Amino acid sequence: MAIVMDAEALNTFMREVFQQVADDFEVDHVAENEITMRLLTGHRHLRPGGTVSGPSMFALADVAAYLVTLAMIGPKALAVTTNCSIDFMRKPVSGVNLIAQARLLKLGKQLSVTDVMIYSEGSDKPVARASLTYAIPPAKVA
Amino acid sequence: MAIVMDAEALNTFMREVFQQVADDFEVDHVAENEITMRLLTGHRHLRPGGTVSGPSMFALADVAAYLVTLAMIGPKALAVTTNCSIDFMRKPVSGVNLIAQARLLKLGKQLSVTDVMIYSEGSDKPVARASLTYAIPPAKVA
Amino acid sequence: MAIVMDAEALNTFMREVFQQVADDFEVDHVAENEITMRLLTGHRHLRPGGTVSGPSMFALADVAAYLVTLAMIGPKALAVTTNCSIDFMRKPVSGVNLIAQARLLKLGKQLSVTDVMIYSEGSDKPVARASLTYAIPPAKVA
Amino acid sequence: MAIVMDAEALNTFMREVFQQVADDFEVDHVAENEITMRLLTGHRHLRPGGTVSGPSMFALADVAAYLVTLAMIGPKALAVTTNCSIDFMRKPVSGVNLIAQARLLKLGKQLSVTDVMIYSEGSDKPVARASLTYAIPPAKVA
């Protein structure tokens, strides 16, 4: 299946449509059904002790699942998350970005399902794992 | 089982330990194994179109599960979320606060399990439902 | 919203369409967006030690979510589970049936979301909690 | 980390401790933090239409998460599932076994977290994906 939006197209889309959070995230790499992106960790993402907060990791998983879907179907601002299950497994390393590797496991007409692994940059032990379902609006809405 | 921290104690604890987000949340009411709290919806919680973002709803569910646990066991800053499953079911009403009703379903020595329903204030149709597991640190750490 | 199938209609439907498991389950009561049903616990549902197995509890949650959806939309054998999150919280009491209380939280055109609490008959402490999403086939398929 | 139980040891353990389901499952292969195993699909696992039922897929994910944990820590019959989130993505191919690939993402003192992908034998498109948390009993219980 052909990639419809590459890393540059996804980053541009994020800045246009989600100005409020576009500074937090950056897409590194897009492959078929896969993207790698990062949370540019800043003070607002931290909990006492200097580790990235749960909601910031959720936000990273959520945007990664959204963008890997768009990478394959093109810009549909109206796709919405319907479900997320997330496991927090290790404390993130403080002072580094978080890296998300998202894999599209299913791309149906109405639903996509994505698996996301989150790592502290430079570590190979996952800090979190999430799976997300997105509802894709009918084609005419796109 | 006796309530160990009431709404005032939980609000004070939030302001002391989580200054970065304490202005976002307020506990309304505490009962045995239950709390009602709110997200004081502001511009930073919104998505294009004016509805509250998924990560903001996750953050509300997460803090509600944490605080209903502390209401029954007292202040343990080190309890951590290990798992969350969340369903997003309806678009929140724009321009109003979100209300979370959290119920502690299990309070074990090592884990608590909480169910959270989220509503737009003034509506009885849930916008989201979440269940969360917290790992409770051994007593000496408290 | 009117109830389309009552307890008797759901039990009859189960026996016709799911002969293989119909002897395991029985619907007790149907109300608007809610059903109460039971697992008729038998030897085949047990784990060593005499408690009901996880897969048997999953099966109960799954059928309860399915039947509460059908109670409101009528018999659609093709509805399929797309997601389930389940928390196992306590060991079931041995030698008694399990009771599931299912509540339909959302009934959309394409998806339903149901919350299920499972109890050992005669106890008010939940042994498990589940949330399930069902994909509802387009009307013509019904 | 060394493998403590290989495929043969796990299969023997299953037959001794879980006689009721041991005929349903078989471990194919064990590697560090990973196992591959199968559901030996029989009539009792099927739904109308001939595809494997949701509860049978849940059972496969559950036993795979359990056995990959035991592969690394040794036989502890008392480990219990505390949470499972499962996405059903495609109809299984009828008439073939289901293959589960389980990866241990975290092995802590109290909890293990496992990711499981389920395929119809001979296909590379996942029919289901699950993540499971197991509570590990304290060492003296082993």
PDB file of C-alpha atoms in Angstrom, chain C:
ATOM      1  CA  MET C   1     -35.917   4.058  23.913  1.00  0.00           C
ATOM      2  CA  ALA C   2     -38.092   0.955  23.646  1.00  0.00           C
ATOM      3  CA  ILE C   3     -36.861  -2.546  24.475  1.00  0.00           C
ATOM      4  CA  VAL C   4     -37.017  -4.618  21.273  1.00  0.00           C
ATOM      5  CA  MET C   5     -36.172  -8.044  22.745  1.00  0.00           C
ATOM      6  CA  ASP C   6     -37.060  -9.088  26.291  1.00  0.00           C
ATOM      7  CA  ALA C   7     -35.371 -11.804  28.383  1.00  0.00           C
ATOM      8  CA  GLU C   8     -37.404 -14.594  26.800  1.00  0.00           C
ATOM      9  CA  ALA C   9     -36.682 -13.386  23.253  1.00  0.00           C
ATOM     10  CA  LEU C  10     -32.949 -13.142  24.016  1.00  0.00           C
ATOM     11  CA  ASN C  11     -32.841 -16.637  25.533  1.00  0.00           C
ATOM     12  CA  THR C  12     -34.670 -18.057  22.514  1.00  0.00           C
ATOM     13  CA  PHE C  13     -32.314 -16.217  20.139  1.00  0.00           C
ATOM     14  CA  MET C  14     -29.278 -17.628  21.984  1.00  0.00           C
ATOM     15  CA  ARG C  15     -30.545 -21.181  21.737  1.00  0.00           C
ATOM     16  CA  GLU C  16     -31.207 -20.819  18.001  1.00  0.00           C
ATOM     17  CA  VAL C  17     -28.041 -19.023  16.937  1.00  0.00           C
ATOM     18  CA  PHE C  18     -25.415 -20.101  19.475  1.00  0.00           C
ATOM     19  CA  GLN C  19     -26.356 -23.664  20.308  1.00  0.00           C
ATOM     20  CA  GLN C  20     -22.797 -24.428  21.411  1.00  0.00           C
ATOM     21  CA  VAL C  21     -22.888 -22.042  24.349  1.00  0.00           C
ATOM     22  CA  ALA C  22     -26.595 -21.496  24.956  1.00  0.00           C
ATOM     23  CA  ASP C  23     -26.596 -23.976  27.848  1.00  0.00           C
ATOM     24  CA  ASP C  24     -23.930 -21.910  29.600  1.00  0.00           C
ATOM     25  CA  PHE C  25     -25.910 -18.678  29.848  1.00  0.00           C
ATOM     26  CA  GLU C  26     -29.317 -17.386  30.846  1.00  0.00           C
ATOM     27  CA  VAL C  27     -30.771 -13.882  30.689  1.00  0.00           C
ATOM     28  CA  ASP C  28     -32.544 -12.979  33.941  1.00  0.00           C
ATOM     29  CA  HIS C  29     -33.854  -9.495  33.316  1.00  0.00           C
ATOM     30  CA  VAL C  30     -33.930  -6.745  30.666  1.00  0.00           C
ATOM     31  CA  ALA C  31     -34.489  -3.024  31.253  1.00  0.00           C
ATOM     32  CA  GLU C  32     -33.801  -0.013  29.028  1.00  0.00           C
ATOM     33  CA  ASN C  33     -30.104  -0.250  28.061  1.00  0.00           C
ATOM     34  CA  GLU C  34     -29.490  -2.874  30.757  1.00  0.00           C
ATOM     35  CA  ILE C  35     -29.564  -6.613  31.168  1.00  0.00           C
ATOM     36  CA  THR C  36     -28.777  -9.001  34.000  1.00  0.00           C
ATOM     37  CA  MET C  37     -27.675 -12.471  33.019  1.00  0.00           C
ATOM     38  CA  ARG C  38     -25.780 -15.421  34.480  1.00  0.00           C
ATOM     39  CA  LEU C  39     -23.155 -18.034  33.744  1.00  0.00           C
ATOM     40  CA  LEU C  40     -24.593 -21.403  34.789  1.00  0.00           C
ATOM     41  CA  THR C  41     -21.267 -22.495  36.221  1.00  0.00           C
ATOM     42  CA  GLY C  42     -20.273 -26.044  35.357  1.00  0.00           C
ATOM     43  CA  HIS C  43     -17.166 -28.197  35.603  1.00  0.00           C
ATOM     44  CA  ARG C  44     -15.950 -27.043  32.167  1.00  0.00           C
ATOM     45  CA  HIS C  45     -15.710 -23.407  33.370  1.00  0.00           C
ATOM     46  CA  LEU C  46     -13.437 -24.136  36.305  1.00  0.00           C
ATOM     47  CA  ARG C  47      -9.717 -23.813  36.943  1.00  0.00           C
ATOM     48  CA  PRO C  48      -7.743 -25.875  39.427  1.00  0.00           C
ATOM     49  CA  GLY C  49      -9.010 -24.803  42.844  1.00  0.00           C
ATOM     50  CA  GLY C  50     -12.618 -24.666  41.706  1.00  0.00           C
ATOM     51  CA  THR C  51     -12.913 -21.040  40.649  1.00  0.00           C
ATOM     52  CA  VAL C  52     -14.319 -19.910  37.298  1.00  0.00           C
ATOM     53  CA  SER C  53     -11.626 -19.414  34.641  1.00  0.00           C
ATOM     54  CA  GLY C  54     -10.732 -16.072  33.043  1.00  0.00           C
ATOM     55  CA  PRO C  55     -11.909 -17.160  29.580  1.00  0.00           C
ATOM     56  CA  SER C  56     -15.298 -18.143  31.037  1.00  0.00           C
ATOM     57  CA  MET C  57     -15.633 -14.684  32.610  1.00  0.00           C
ATOM     58  CA  PHE C  58     -14.608 -13.093  29.313  1.00  0.00           C
ATOM     59  CA  ALA C  59     -17.254 -15.197  27.532  1.00  0.00           C
ATOM     60  CA  LEU C  60     -19.914 -14.008  29.988  1.00  0.00           C
ATOM     61  CA  ALA C  61     -18.943 -10.348  29.537  1.00  0.00           C
ATOM     62  CA  ASP C  62     -18.891 -10.781  25.756  1.00  0.00           C
ATOM     63  CA  VAL C  63     -22.321 -12.370  25.472  1.00  0.00           C
ATOM     64  CA  ALA C  64     -23.819  -9.847  27.933  1.00  0.00           C
ATOM     65  CA  ALA C  65     -22.534  -6.914  25.849  1.00  0.00           C
ATOM     66  CA  TYR C  66     -23.882  -8.546  22.712  1.00  0.00           C
ATOM     67  CA  LEU C  67     -27.314  -9.275  24.152  1.00  0.00           C
ATOM     68  CA  VAL C  68     -27.838  -5.850  25.736  1.00  0.00           C
ATOM     69  CA  THR C  69     -27.144  -4.381  22.283  1.00  0.00           C
ATOM     70  CA  LEU C  70     -29.628  -6.761  20.624  1.00  0.00           C
ATOM     71  CA  ALA C  71     -32.204  -6.012  23.333  1.00  0.00           C
ATOM     72  CA  MET C  72     -32.330  -2.459  21.960  1.00  0.00           C
ATOM     73  CA  ILE C  73     -31.816  -3.011  18.194  1.00  0.00           C
ATOM     74  CA  GLY C  74     -33.260  -6.473  17.556  1.00  0.00           C
ATOM     75  CA  PRO C  75     -31.649  -9.705  16.353  1.00  0.00           C
ATOM     76  CA  LYS C  76     -28.516  -9.007  14.284  1.00  0.00           C
ATOM     77  CA  ALA C  77     -26.436 -12.132  14.408  1.00  0.00           C
ATOM     78  CA  LEU C  78     -23.562 -10.436  12.608  1.00  0.00           C
ATOM     79  CA  ALA C  79     -22.594  -7.824  15.184  1.00  0.00           C
ATOM     80  CA  VAL C  80     -18.958  -8.486  16.169  1.00  0.00           C
ATOM     81  CA  THR C  81     -16.796  -7.580  19.163  1.00  0.00           C
ATOM     82  CA  THR C  82     -13.996  -5.231  18.115  1.00  0.00           C
ATOM     83  CA  ASN C  83     -12.446  -4.518  21.520  1.00  0.00           C
ATOM     84  CA  CYS C  84     -12.624  -5.688  25.116  1.00  0.00           C
ATOM     85  CA  SER C  85     -10.800  -4.477  28.180  1.00  0.00           C
ATOM     86  CA  ILE C  86     -11.312  -6.590  31.279  1.00  0.00           C
ATOM     87  CA  ASP C  87     -10.032  -6.301  34.867  1.00  0.00           C
ATOM     88  CA  PHE C  88     -10.008  -9.392  37.054  1.00  0.00           C
ATOM     89  CA  MET C  89     -10.286  -8.150  40.627  1.00  0.00           C
ATOM     90  CA  ARG C  90     -11.243 -10.978  42.955  1.00  0.00           C
ATOM     91  CA  LYS C  91     -11.387 -14.751  42.932  1.00  0.00           C
ATOM     92  CA  PRO C  92     -14.964 -15.886  42.202  1.00  0.00           C
ATOM     93  CA  VAL C  93     -16.699 -17.768  45.000  1.00  0.00           C
ATOM     94  CA  SER C  94     -16.595 -21.460  44.108  1.00  0.00           C
ATOM     95  CA  GLY C  95     -19.771 -23.418  43.552  1.00  0.00           C
ATOM     96  CA  VAL C  96     -22.081 -20.532  42.595  1.00  0.00           C
ATOM     97  CA  ASN C  97     -23.204 -18.931  39.324  1.00  0.00           C
ATOM     98  CA  LEU C  98     -21.686 -15.695  38.089  1.00  0.00           C
ATOM     99  CA  ILE C  99     -24.015 -12.737  37.538  1.00  0.00           C
ATOM    100  CA  ALA C 100     -23.292 -10.086  34.888  1.00  0.00           C
ATOM    101  CA  GLN C 101     -24.884  -6.652  34.898  1.00  0.00           C
ATOM    102  CA  ALA C 102     -24.434  -5.015  31.496  1.00  0.00           C
ATOM    103  CA  ARG C 103     -25.156  -1.353  30.756  1.00  0.00           C
ATOM    104  CA  LEU C 104     -25.206   0.054  27.240  1.00  0.00           C
ATOM    105  CA  LEU C 105     -23.294   3.349  27.475  1.00  0.00           C
ATOM    106  CA  LYS C 106     -23.490   4.237  23.802  1.00  0.00           C
ATOM    107  CA  LEU C 107     -25.587   2.929  20.935  1.00  0.00           C
ATOM    108  CA  GLY C 108     -24.421   4.557  17.704  1.00  0.00           C
ATOM    109  CA  LYS C 109     -25.114   3.580  14.128  1.00  0.00           C
ATOM    110  CA  GLN C 110     -21.818   1.726  13.759  1.00  0.00           C
ATOM    111  CA  LEU C 111     -20.649   1.026  17.310  1.00  0.00           C
ATOM    112  CA  SER C 112     -22.058   0.166  20.712  1.00  0.00           C
ATOM    113  CA  VAL C 113     -20.118   0.486  23.971  1.00  0.00           C
ATOM    114  CA  THR C 114     -21.115  -1.582  26.994  1.00  0.00           C
ATOM    115  CA  ASP C 115     -19.922  -1.714  30.574  1.00  0.00           C
ATOM    116  CA  VAL C 116     -20.207  -5.063  32.387  1.00  0.00           C
ATOM    117  CA  MET C 117     -19.800  -5.832  36.091  1.00  0.00           C
ATOM    118  CA  ILE C 118     -19.491  -9.485  37.133  1.00  0.00           C
ATOM    119  CA  TYR C 119     -20.348 -10.783  40.622  1.00  0.00           C
ATOM    120  CA  SER C 120     -20.460 -14.173  42.322  1.00  0.00           C
ATOM    121  CA  GLU C 121     -24.147 -14.778  43.020  1.00  0.00           C
ATOM    122  CA  GLY C 122     -24.913 -13.603  46.539  1.00  0.00           C
ATOM    123  CA  SER C 123     -21.894 -11.257  46.823  1.00  0.00           C
ATOM    124  CA  ASP C 124     -21.771  -7.507  46.184  1.00  0.00           C
ATOM    125  CA  LYS C 125     -18.015  -7.313  45.556  1.00  0.00           C
ATOM    126  CA  PRO C 126     -17.241  -7.386  41.804  1.00  0.00           C
ATOM    127  CA  VAL C 127     -14.993 -10.217  40.603  1.00  0.00           C
ATOM    128  CA  ALA C 128     -14.449  -8.586  37.202  1.00  0.00           C
ATOM    129  CA  ARG C 129     -15.260  -5.471  35.209  1.00  0.00           C
ATOM    130  CA  ALA C 130     -15.225  -5.249  31.436  1.00  0.00           C
ATOM    131  CA  SER C 131     -15.954  -2.745  28.696  1.00  0.00           C
ATOM    132  CA  LEU C 132     -16.659  -3.921  25.164  1.00  0.00           C
ATOM    133  CA  THR C 133     -17.165  -2.330  21.772  1.00  0.00           C
ATOM    134  CA  TYR C 134     -19.375  -4.002  19.184  1.00  0.00           C
ATOM    135  CA  ALA C 135     -19.420  -3.116  15.482  1.00  0.00           C
ATOM    136  CA  ILE C 136     -23.000  -3.092  14.225  1.00  0.00           C
ATOM    137  CA  PRO C 137     -23.438  -4.132  10.602  1.00  0.00           C
ATOM    138  CA  PRO C 138     -25.285  -1.761   8.224  1.00  0.00           C
ATOM    139  CA  ALA C 139     -29.101  -2.127   8.342  1.00  0.00           C
ATOM    140  CA  LYS C 140     -29.477  -4.181   5.182  1.00  0.00           C
ATOM    141  CA  VAL C 141     -27.344  -6.961   6.644  1.00  0.00           C
ATOM    142  CA  ALA C 142     -29.586  -7.431   9.665  1.00  0.00           C
TER     143      ALA C 142
END
